[in-house]
Coordinates of C-alpha atoms in Angstrom, one line a residue:
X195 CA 0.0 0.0 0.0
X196 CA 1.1 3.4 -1.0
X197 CA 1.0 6.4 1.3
X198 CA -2.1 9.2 -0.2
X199 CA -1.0 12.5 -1.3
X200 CA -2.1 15.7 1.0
X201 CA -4.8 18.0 0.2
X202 CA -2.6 20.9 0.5
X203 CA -0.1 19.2 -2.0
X204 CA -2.4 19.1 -4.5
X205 CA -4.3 22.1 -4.3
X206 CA -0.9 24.2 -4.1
X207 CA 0.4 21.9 -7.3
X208 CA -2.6 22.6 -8.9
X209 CA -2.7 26.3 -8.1
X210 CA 1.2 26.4 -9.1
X211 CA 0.0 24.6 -12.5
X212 CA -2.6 27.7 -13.3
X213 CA -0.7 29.9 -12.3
X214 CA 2.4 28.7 -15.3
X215 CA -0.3 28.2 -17.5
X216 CA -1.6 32.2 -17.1
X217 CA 1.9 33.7 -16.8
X218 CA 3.1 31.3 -19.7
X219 CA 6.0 30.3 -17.9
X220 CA 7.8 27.3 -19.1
X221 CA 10.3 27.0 -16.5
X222 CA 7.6 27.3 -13.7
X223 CA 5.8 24.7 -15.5
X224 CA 8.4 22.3 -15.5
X225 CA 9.5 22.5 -11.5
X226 CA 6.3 21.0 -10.7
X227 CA 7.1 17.7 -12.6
X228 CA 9.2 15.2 -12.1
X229 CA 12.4 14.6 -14.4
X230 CA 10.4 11.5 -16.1
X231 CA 7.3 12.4 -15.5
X232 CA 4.3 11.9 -18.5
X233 CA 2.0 14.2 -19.8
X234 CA -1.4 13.3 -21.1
X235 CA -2.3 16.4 -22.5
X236 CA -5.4 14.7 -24.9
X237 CA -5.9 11.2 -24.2
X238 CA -5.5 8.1 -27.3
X239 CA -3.4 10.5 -29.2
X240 CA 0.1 9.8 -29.1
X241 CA 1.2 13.9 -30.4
X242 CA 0.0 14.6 -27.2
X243 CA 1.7 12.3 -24.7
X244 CA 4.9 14.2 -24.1
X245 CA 7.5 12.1 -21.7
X246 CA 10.0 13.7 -19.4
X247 CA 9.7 17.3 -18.0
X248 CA 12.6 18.3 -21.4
X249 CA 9.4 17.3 -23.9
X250 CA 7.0 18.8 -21.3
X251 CA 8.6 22.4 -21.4
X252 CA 9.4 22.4 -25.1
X253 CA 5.3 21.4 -25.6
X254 CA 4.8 24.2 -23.2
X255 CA 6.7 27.1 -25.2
X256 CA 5.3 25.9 -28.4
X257 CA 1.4 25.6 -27.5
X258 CA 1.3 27.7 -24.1
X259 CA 3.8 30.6 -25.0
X260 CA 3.3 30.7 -28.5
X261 CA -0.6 30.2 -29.6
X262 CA -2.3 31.2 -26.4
X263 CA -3.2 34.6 -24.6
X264 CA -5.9 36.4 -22.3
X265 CA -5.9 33.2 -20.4
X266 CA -8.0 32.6 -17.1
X267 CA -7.7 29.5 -15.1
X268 CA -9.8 28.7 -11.8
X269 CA -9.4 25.6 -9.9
X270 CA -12.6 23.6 -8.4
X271 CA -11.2 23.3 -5.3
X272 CA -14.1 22.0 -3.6
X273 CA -14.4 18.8 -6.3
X274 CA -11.0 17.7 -5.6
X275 CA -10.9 13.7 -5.0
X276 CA -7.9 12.0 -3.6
X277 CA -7.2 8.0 -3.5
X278 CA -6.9 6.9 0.2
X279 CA -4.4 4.0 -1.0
X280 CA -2.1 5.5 -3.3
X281 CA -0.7 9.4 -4.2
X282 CA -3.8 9.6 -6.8
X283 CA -5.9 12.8 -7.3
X284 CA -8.6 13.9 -9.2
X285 CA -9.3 17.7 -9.7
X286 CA -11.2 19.8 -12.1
X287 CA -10.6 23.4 -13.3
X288 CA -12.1 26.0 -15.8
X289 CA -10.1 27.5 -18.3
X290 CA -10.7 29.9 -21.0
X291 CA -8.1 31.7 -23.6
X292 CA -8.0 33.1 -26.8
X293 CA -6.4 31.1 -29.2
X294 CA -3.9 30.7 -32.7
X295 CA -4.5 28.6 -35.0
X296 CA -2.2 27.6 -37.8
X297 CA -3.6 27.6 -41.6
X298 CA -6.9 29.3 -40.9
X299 CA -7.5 32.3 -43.1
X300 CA -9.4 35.2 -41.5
X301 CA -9.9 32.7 -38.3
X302 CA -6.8 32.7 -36.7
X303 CA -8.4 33.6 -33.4
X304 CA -10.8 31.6 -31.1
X305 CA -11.8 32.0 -27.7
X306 CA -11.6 28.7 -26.0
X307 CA -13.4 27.9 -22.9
X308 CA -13.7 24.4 -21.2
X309 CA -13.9 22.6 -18.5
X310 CA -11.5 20.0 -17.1
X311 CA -10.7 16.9 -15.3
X312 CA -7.3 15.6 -14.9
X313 CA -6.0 12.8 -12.8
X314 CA -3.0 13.3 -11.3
X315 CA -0.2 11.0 -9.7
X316 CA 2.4 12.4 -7.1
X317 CA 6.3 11.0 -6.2
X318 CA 6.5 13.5 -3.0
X319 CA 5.4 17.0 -3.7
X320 CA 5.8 16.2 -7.3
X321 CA 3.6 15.5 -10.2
X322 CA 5.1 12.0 -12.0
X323 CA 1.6 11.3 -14.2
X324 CA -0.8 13.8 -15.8
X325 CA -3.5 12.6 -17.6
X326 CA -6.4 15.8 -19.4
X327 CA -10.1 15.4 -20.2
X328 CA -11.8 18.4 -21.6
X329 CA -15.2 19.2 -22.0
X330 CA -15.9 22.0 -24.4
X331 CA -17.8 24.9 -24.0
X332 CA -18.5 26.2 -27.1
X333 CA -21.8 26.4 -29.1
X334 CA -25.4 28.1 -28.6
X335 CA -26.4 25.2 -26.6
X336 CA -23.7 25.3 -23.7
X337 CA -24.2 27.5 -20.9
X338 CA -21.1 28.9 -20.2
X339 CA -21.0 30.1 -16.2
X340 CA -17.9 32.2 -15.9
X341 CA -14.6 31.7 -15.2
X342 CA -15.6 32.7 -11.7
X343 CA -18.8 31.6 -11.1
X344 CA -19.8 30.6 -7.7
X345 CA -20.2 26.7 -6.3
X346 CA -24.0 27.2 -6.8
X347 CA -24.3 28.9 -10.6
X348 CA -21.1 26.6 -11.5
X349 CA -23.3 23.2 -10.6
X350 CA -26.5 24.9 -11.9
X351 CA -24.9 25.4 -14.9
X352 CA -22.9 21.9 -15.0
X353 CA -26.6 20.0 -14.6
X354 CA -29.1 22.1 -16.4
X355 CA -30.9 23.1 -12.9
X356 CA -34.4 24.7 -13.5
X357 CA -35.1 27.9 -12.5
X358 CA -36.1 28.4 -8.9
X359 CA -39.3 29.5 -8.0
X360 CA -40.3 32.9 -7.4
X361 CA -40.7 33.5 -3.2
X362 CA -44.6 32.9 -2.8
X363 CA -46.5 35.8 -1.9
X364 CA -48.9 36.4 1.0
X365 CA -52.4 37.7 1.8
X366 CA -51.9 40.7 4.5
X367 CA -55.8 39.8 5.3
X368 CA -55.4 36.3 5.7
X369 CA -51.5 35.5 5.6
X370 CA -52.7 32.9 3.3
X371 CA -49.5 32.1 0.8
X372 CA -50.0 32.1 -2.9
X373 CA -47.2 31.0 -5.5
X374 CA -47.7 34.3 -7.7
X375 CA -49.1 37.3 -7.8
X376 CA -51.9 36.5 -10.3
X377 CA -53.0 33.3 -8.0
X378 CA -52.6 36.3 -4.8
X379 CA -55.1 38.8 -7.2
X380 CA -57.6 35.7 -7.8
X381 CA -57.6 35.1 -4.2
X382 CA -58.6 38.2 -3.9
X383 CA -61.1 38.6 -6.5
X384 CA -63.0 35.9 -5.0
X385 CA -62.8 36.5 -1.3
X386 CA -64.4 39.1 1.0
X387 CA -63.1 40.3 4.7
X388 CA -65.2 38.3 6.9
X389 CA -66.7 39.3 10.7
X390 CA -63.1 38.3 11.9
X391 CA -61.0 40.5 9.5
X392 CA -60.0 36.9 7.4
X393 CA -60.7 36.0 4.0
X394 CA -63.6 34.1 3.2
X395 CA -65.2 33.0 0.2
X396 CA -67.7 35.8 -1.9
X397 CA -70.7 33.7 -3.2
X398 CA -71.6 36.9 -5.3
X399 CA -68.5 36.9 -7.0
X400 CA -68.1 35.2 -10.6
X401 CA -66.2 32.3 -10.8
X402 CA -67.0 30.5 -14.1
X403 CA -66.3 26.8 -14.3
X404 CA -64.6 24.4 -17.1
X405 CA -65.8 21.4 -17.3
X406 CA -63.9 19.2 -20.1
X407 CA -65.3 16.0 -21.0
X408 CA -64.1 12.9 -23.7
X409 CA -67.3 12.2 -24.9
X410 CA -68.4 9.2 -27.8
X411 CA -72.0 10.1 -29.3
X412 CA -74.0 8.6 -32.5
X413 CA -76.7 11.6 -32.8
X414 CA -77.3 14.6 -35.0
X415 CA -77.6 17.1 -32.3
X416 CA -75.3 16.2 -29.1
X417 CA -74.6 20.2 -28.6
X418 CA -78.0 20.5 -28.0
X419 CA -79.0 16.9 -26.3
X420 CA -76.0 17.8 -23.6
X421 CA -77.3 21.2 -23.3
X422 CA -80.8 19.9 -22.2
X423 CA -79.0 17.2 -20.0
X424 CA -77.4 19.6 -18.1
X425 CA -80.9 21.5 -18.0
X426 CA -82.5 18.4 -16.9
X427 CA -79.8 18.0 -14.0
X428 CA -80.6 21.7 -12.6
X429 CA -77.9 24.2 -10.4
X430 CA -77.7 21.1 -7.8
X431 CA -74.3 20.4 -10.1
X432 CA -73.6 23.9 -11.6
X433 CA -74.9 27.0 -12.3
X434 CA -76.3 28.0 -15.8
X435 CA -74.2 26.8 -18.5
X436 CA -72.8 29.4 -20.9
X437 CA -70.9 28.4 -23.9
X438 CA -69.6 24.6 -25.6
X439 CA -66.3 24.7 -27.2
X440 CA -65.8 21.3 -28.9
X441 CA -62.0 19.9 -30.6
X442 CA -64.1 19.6 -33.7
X443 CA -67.4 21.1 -34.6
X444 CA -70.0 18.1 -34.1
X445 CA -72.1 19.8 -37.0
X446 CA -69.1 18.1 -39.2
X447 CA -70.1 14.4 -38.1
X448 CA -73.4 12.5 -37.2
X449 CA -71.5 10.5 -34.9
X450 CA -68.1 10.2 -33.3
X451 CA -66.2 7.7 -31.3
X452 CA -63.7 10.3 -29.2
X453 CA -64.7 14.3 -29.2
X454 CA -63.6 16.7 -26.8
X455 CA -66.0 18.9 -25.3
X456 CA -65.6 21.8 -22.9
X457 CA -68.7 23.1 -21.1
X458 CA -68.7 26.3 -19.3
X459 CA -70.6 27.2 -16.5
X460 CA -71.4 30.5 -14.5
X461 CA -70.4 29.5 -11.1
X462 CA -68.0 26.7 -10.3
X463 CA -69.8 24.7 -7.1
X464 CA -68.6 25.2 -3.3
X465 CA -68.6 21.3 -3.4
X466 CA -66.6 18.0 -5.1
X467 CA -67.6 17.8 -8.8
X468 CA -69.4 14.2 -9.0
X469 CA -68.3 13.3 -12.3
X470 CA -69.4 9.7 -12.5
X471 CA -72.6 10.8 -11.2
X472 CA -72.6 13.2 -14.1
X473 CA -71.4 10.7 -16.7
X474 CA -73.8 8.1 -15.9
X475 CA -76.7 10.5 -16.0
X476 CA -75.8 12.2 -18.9
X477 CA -76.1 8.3 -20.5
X478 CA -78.9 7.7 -19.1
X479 CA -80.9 11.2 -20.2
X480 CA -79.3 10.8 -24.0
X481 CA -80.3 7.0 -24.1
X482 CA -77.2 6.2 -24.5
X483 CA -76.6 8.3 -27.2
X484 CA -74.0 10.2 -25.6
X485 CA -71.4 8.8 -23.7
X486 CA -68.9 9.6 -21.7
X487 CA -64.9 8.5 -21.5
X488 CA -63.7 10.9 -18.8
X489 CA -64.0 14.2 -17.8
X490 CA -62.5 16.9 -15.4
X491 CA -62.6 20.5 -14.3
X492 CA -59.7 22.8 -16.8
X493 CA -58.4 26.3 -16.8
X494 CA -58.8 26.7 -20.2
X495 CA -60.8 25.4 -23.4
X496 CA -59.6 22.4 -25.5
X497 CA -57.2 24.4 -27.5
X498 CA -54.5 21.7 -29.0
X499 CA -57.2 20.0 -29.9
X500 CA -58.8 22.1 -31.6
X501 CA -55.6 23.9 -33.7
X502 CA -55.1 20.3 -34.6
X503 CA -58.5 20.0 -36.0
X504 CA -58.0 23.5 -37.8
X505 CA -54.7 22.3 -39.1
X506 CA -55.9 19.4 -40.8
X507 CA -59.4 20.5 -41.3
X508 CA -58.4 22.0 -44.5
X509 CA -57.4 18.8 -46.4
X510 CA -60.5 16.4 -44.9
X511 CA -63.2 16.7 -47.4
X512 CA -65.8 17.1 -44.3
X513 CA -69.0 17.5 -46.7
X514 CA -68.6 14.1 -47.5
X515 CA -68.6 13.2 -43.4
X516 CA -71.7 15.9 -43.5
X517 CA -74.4 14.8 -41.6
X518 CA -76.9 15.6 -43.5
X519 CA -76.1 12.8 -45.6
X520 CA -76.0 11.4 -49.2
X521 CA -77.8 14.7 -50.3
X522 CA -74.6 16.7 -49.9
X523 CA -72.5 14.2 -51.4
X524 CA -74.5 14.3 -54.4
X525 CA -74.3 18.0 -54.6
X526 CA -70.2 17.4 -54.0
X527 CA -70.3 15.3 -56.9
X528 CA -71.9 17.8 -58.9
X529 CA -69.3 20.4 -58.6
X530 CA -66.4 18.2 -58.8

């Protein structure tokens, strides 16, 4: 078993190592290796693999001192991972420079930023192996956090972190909390200051209701037949019912196996919405001609499903699926 290397060796090696790389000092750079030492500097590629701190220094003069400038180097201290059996480290560090490159006409100059992990193996205070993994951080998709981000931006930008949510906002009436200031100013809108200086509901206030149902009918009329079934089932379930919005237009079919429909209502009820209840009266009043697949209370109309019926509504010959019948195919026939 051999002894581990020292946190404090590494970090100052690796601080020693930036700081050669920023000043492009190629005699710094080479006191920190060993006189055999091995320099991965890309892996699988044997141009750069440079042995013994001679090669080391002369790569050093040639890529470091002569193509590179403006350069910034931060070691991720806090990442560092050390071997408990043998003088092995891991570390990772940000870099970013402007670069020179050779035969490129007009685009001699690129800034180059990464990020990298290099494993590291010590003979005493000295590095013997160094072995480079870069991840580029180039391109409109790569969130680049600064060469001195802090812990928290540098892993929010590493793992793609959503954003955090706003800090909710509270009701000085109540000190109810809301998530937003539009769910505070609905609050609001549907509350009144109580006997006890809280928030309680206002039954005079509007609140309309969405009620969204997946619906399978094989009749003419079902705007209308559902329009009388919710008659028939009175305010015990919800108020007066104001508009239909369907995916598709039912006047475009006699019948249909799936249709969304989405009913709403003047007041949304101070109670549980029974929707089997609903669904297996709404069977029952329709004779079956309307049925139901599922249903559920929604903020908002069926709109996808209905842009996808406008989208493709344009190349369906619907008069043929009219359901008036064979009379308007004939008189399709005509004009064709």
């Amino acid at each position: 078993r051999m002894p581990s290397v020292s946190r404090d060796i590494v970090a100052s090696s690796v601080e020693e190592y930036g700081k050669a790389w920023t000043t492009q000092d190629p005699i710094r750079i080479g006191k920190i290796f060993t006189e055999d030492a091995i320099y991965v500097e890309r892996a699988f590629d044997r141009k750069a693999t440079f042995r013994g701190r001679e090669e080391i220094v002369k790569y050093w003069k040639y890529q470091i001192c002569g193509k590179q400038s403006n350069i910034l180097f931060r070691h991720v201290e806090s990442e560092m991972v050390r071997d408990a059996d043998r003088p092995i480290a891991v570390v990772k560090w940000l870099a970013e420079f402007d670069n020179f490159r050779e035969n490129r006409a007009g685009k001699g100059e690129k800034k180059v930023r990464f990020c990298q992990m290099a494993k590291i193996t010590f003979e005493g205070t000295k590095i013997s192996y160094l072995e480079e993994y870069a991840q580029g951080m180039g391109g409109s998709a790569v969130r680049w956090p600064g060469i001195y981000a802090s812990e928290e931006d540098l892993w929010s930008s590493i793992r793609f972190d959503p954003p955090k949510p706003p800090p909710p906002v509270v009701c000085e009436i109540c000190n109810g909390s809301f998530p937003s200031r539009t769910k505070l100013f609905a609050h609001l809108k549907e509350s009144t200051v109580g006997a006890d200086g809280i928030c309680v509901p206002n039954l005079k206030a509007k609140r309309d209701a969405l009620l969204c149902f997946s619906i399978c009918y094989s009749c003419k009329f079902p705007e209308k037949k559902l329009l009388d079934t919710f008659e028939r089932l009175g305010i015990d379930f919800f108020g007066k019912v104001e508009a239909l919005t369907w995916a598709v237009p039912p006047e475009m079919s006699a019948m249909a196996l799936v249709n969304i429909v989405t009913i709403k209502f003047v007041q949304i009820p101070d109670h549980d919405v029974p929707f089997e209840l609903i669904a297996s009266k709404i069977s029952e009043i329709t004779e079956n001609e309307i049925s139901v697949h599922g249903g559920g209370l929604v903020n908002r109309p069926c709109a996808p499903e209905r842009r996808e019926f406008e989208r493709y509504g344009v190349f369906i010959p619907w008069v043929y699926l009219h359901p008036q019948g064979a009379r308007d195919v004939d008189d399709a026939a005509e004009r064709l």
